[in-house]
CSV table of C-alpha atoms in Angstrom, one decimal:
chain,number,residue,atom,x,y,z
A,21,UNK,CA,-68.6,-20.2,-134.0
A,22,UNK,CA,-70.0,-22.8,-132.5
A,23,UNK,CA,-70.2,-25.2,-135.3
A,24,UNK,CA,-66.6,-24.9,-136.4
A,25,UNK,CA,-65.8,-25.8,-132.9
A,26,UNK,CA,-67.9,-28.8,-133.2
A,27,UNK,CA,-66.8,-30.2,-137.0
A,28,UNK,CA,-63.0,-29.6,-135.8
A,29,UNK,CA,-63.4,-32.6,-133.0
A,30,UNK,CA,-66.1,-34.4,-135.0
A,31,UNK,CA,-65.6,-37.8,-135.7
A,32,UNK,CA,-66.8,-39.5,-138.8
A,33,UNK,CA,-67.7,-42.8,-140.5
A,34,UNK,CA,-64.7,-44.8,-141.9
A,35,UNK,CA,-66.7,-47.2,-144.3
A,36,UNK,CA,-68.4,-44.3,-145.9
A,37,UNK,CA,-66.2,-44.1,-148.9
A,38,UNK,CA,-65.9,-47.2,-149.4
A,39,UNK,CA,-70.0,-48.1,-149.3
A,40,UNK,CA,-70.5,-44.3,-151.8
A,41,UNK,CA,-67.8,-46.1,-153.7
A,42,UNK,CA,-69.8,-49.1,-154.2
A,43,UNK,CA,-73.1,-47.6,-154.7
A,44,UNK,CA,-71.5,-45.3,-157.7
A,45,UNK,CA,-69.8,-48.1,-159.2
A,46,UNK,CA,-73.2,-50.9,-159.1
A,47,UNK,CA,-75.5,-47.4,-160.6
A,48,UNK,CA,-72.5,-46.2,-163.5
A,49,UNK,CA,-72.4,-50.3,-164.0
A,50,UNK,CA,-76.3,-50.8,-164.3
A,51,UNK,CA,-76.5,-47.4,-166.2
A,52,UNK,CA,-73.7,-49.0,-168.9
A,53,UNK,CA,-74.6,-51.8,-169.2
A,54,UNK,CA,-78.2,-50.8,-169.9
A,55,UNK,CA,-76.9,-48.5,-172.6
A,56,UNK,CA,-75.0,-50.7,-173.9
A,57,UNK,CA,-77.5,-53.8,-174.6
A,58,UNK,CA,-80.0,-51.1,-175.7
A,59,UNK,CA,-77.7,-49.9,-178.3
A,60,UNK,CA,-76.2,-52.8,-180.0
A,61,UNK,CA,-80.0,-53.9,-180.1
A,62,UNK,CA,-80.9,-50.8,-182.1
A,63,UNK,CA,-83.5,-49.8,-179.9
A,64,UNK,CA,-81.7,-46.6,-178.1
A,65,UNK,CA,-83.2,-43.4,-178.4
A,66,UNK,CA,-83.1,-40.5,-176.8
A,67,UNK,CA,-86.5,-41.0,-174.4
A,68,UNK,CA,-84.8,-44.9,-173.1
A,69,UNK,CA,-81.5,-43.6,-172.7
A,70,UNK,CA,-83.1,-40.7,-170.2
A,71,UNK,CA,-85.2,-43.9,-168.9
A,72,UNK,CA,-81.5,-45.9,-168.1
A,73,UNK,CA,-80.1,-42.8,-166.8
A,74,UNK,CA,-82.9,-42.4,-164.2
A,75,UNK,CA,-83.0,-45.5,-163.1
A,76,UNK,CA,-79.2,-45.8,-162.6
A,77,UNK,CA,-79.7,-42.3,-160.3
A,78,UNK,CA,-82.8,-44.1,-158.5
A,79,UNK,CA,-80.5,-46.7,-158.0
A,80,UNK,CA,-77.6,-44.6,-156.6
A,81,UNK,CA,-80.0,-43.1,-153.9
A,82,UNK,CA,-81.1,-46.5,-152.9
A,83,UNK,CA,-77.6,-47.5,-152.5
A,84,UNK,CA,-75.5,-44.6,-151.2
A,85,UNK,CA,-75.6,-44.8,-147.9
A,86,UNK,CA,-76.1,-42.2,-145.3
A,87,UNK,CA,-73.3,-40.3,-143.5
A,88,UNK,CA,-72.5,-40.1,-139.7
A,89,UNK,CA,-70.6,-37.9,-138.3
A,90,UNK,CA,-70.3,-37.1,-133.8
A,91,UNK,CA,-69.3,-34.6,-131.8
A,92,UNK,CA,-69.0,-33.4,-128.2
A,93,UNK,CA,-72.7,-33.8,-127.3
A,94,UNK,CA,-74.2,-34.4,-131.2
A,95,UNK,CA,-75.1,-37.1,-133.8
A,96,UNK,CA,-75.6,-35.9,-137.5
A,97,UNK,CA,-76.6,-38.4,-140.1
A,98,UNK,CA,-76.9,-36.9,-143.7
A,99,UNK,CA,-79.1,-38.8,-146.0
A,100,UNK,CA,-79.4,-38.4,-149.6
A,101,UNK,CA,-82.1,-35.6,-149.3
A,102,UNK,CA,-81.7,-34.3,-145.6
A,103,UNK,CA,-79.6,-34.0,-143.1
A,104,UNK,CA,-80.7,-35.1,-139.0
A,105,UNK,CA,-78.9,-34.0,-135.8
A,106,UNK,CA,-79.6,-35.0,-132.2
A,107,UNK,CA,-78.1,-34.2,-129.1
A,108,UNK,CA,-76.7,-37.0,-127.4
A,109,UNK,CA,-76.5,-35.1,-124.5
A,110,UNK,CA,-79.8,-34.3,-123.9
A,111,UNK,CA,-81.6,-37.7,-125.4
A,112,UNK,CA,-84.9,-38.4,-124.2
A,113,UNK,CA,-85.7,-41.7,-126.3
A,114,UNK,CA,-83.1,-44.5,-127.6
A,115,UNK,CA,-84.6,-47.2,-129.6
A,116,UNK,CA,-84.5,-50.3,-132.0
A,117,UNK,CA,-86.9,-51.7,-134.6
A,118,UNK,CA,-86.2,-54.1,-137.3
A,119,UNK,CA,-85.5,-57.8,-137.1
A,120,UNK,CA,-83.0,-58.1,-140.4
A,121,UNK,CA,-81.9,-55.0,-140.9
A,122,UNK,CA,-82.2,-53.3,-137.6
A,123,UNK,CA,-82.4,-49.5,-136.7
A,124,UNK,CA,-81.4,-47.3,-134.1
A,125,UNK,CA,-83.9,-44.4,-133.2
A,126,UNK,CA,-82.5,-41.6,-131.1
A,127,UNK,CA,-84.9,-38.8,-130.2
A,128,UNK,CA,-83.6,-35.5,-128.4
A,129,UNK,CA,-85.3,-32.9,-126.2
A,130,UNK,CA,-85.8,-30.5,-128.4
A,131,UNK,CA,-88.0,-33.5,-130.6
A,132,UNK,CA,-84.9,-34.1,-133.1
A,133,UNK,CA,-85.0,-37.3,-134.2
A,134,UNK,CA,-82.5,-39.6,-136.4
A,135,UNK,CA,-82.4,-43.2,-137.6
A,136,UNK,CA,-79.0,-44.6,-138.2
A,137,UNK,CA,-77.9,-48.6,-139.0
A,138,UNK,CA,-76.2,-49.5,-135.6
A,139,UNK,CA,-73.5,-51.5,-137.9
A,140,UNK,CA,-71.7,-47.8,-138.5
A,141,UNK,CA,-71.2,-47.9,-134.5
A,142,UNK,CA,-69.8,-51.5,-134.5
A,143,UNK,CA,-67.0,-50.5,-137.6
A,144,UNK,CA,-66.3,-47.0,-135.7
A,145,UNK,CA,-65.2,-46.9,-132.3
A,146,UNK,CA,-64.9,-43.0,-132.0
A,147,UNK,CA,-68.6,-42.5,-133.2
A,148,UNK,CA,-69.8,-45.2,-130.9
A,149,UNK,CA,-67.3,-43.1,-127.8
A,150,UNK,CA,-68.8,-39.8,-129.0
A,151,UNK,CA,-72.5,-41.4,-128.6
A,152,UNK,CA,-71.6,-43.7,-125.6
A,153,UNK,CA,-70.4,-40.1,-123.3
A,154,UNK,CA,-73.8,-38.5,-124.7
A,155,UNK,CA,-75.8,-41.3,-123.4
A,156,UNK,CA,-74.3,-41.1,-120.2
A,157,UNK,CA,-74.4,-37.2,-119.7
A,158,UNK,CA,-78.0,-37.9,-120.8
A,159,UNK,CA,-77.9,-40.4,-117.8
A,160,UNK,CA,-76.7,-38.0,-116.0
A,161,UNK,CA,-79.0,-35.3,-116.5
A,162,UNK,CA,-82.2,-37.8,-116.0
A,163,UNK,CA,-83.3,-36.8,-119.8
A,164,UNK,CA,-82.8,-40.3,-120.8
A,165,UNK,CA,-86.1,-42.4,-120.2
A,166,UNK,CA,-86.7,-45.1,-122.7
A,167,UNK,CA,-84.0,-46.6,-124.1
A,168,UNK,CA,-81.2,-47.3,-121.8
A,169,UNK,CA,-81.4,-50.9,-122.2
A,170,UNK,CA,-81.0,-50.8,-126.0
A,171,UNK,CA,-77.6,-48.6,-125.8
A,172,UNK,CA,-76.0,-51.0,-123.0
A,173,UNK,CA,-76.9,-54.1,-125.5
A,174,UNK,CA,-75.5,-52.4,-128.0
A,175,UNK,CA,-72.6,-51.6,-125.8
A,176,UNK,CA,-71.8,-55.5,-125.1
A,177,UNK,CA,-71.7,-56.3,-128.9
A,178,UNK,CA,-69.6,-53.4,-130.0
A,179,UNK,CA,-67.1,-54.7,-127.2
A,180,UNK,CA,-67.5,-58.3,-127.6
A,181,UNK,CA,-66.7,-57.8,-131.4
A,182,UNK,CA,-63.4,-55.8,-130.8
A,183,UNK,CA,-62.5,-58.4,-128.4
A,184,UNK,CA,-63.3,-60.7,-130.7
A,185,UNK,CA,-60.8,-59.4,-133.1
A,186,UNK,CA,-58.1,-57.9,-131.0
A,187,UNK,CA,-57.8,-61.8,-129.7
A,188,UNK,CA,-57.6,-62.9,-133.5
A,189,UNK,CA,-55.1,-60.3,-134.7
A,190,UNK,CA,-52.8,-61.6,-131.8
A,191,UNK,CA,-53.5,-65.0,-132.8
A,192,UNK,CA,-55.3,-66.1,-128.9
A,193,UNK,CA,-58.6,-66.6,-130.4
C-alpha cells in the first residue's frame, strides 16, 4: 500500500524519453548500418551479423540513460541492470566526484546508496523540490553529516540557471 501511495505523487525525469530515444536510434543506426556495409561487401554471415547485433545492444546500454524518479521522502534511479532507492529523508552522506562528468552520491541510513548525474536535477525542478525537502527533513533530523555543502552548491546553480532563463524568455536578460 505503501508504494502505490508513493508512485501516485512521484515525480519523474522529463528528458528521459527523449535521451532512451536517442540511445535507440544511435544502437538501431550503428546496428544498420553495420549490416548493411557487411552485406553489400559479401561478407555477412550468420556468426558477424550476431557480432553487429551485440554490439549495437552493448551500445544501447552504454547510451540509455538511467531513470529518476522522487517521492515524499525517496530517490529511485533505475539503471539498465538494477534499480537504487534512498531515502532523502533520512540521508546520512551527500556527495560529488568527477571533474567532466560529475556525480552525485547520496547514501541513506539504512546504507542505500545511489549515483545519479546532477544535470537531471538542473532540467527537473520537481525532482530537485522532492530531494531539496528530503535534504532538509534530513537536516532536520541531524542524519545529514557530510554533504550539506554539496546540495546548497547545487542549490545556487539549479536557481541561477532558472533565473537565467526566466529573464531570457521575458526578454530582460
Amino acid at each position: 500500500m505503501e508504494d502505490r501511495r508513493r508512485r501516485g505523487r512521484a515525480s519523474g525525469d522529463r528528458t528521459w524519453r527523449g535521451s532512451a530515444r536517442l540511445a535507440f536510434g544511435c544502437a538501431l543506426g550503428f546496428g544498420g548500418l553495420t549490416l548493411l556495409v557487411d552485406w553489400d561487401a559479401g561478407t555477412l554471415t550468420p556468426a558477424r551479423a550476431l557480432l553487429w547485433v551485440a554490439l549495437s545492444a552493448a551500445i544501447l546500454s552504454m547510451l540509455l540513460p538511467a531513470r529518476v524518479t522522487a517521492g515524499p521522502g525517496w530517490l529511485t534511479v533505475h539503471g539498465p541492470l538494477r534499480r537504487r532507492t534512498v531515502r532523502t529523508d533520512r540521508l546520512v552522506y551527500v556527495g560529488q566526484y568527477g571533474d567532466v562528468s560529475t556525480q552525485l552520491v547520496l547514501r541513506d541510513l539504512a546504507g542505500n546508496r545511489l549515483e545519479l548525474d546532477p544535470y537531471v536535477l538542473h532540467a527537473n525542478p520537481l525532482l530537485w523540490h522532492e530531494l531539496d525537502t528530503g535534504v532538509r527533513r534530513s537536516l532536520e533530523r541531524g542524519t545529514l553529516r557530510r554533504g550539506a555543502e554539496v546540495l546548497a552548491r547545487l542549490g545556487h546553480e539549479i536557481d541561477d540557471i532558472n533565473a537565467r532563463a526566466v529573464l531570457e524568455a521575458s526578454g530582460l536578460s
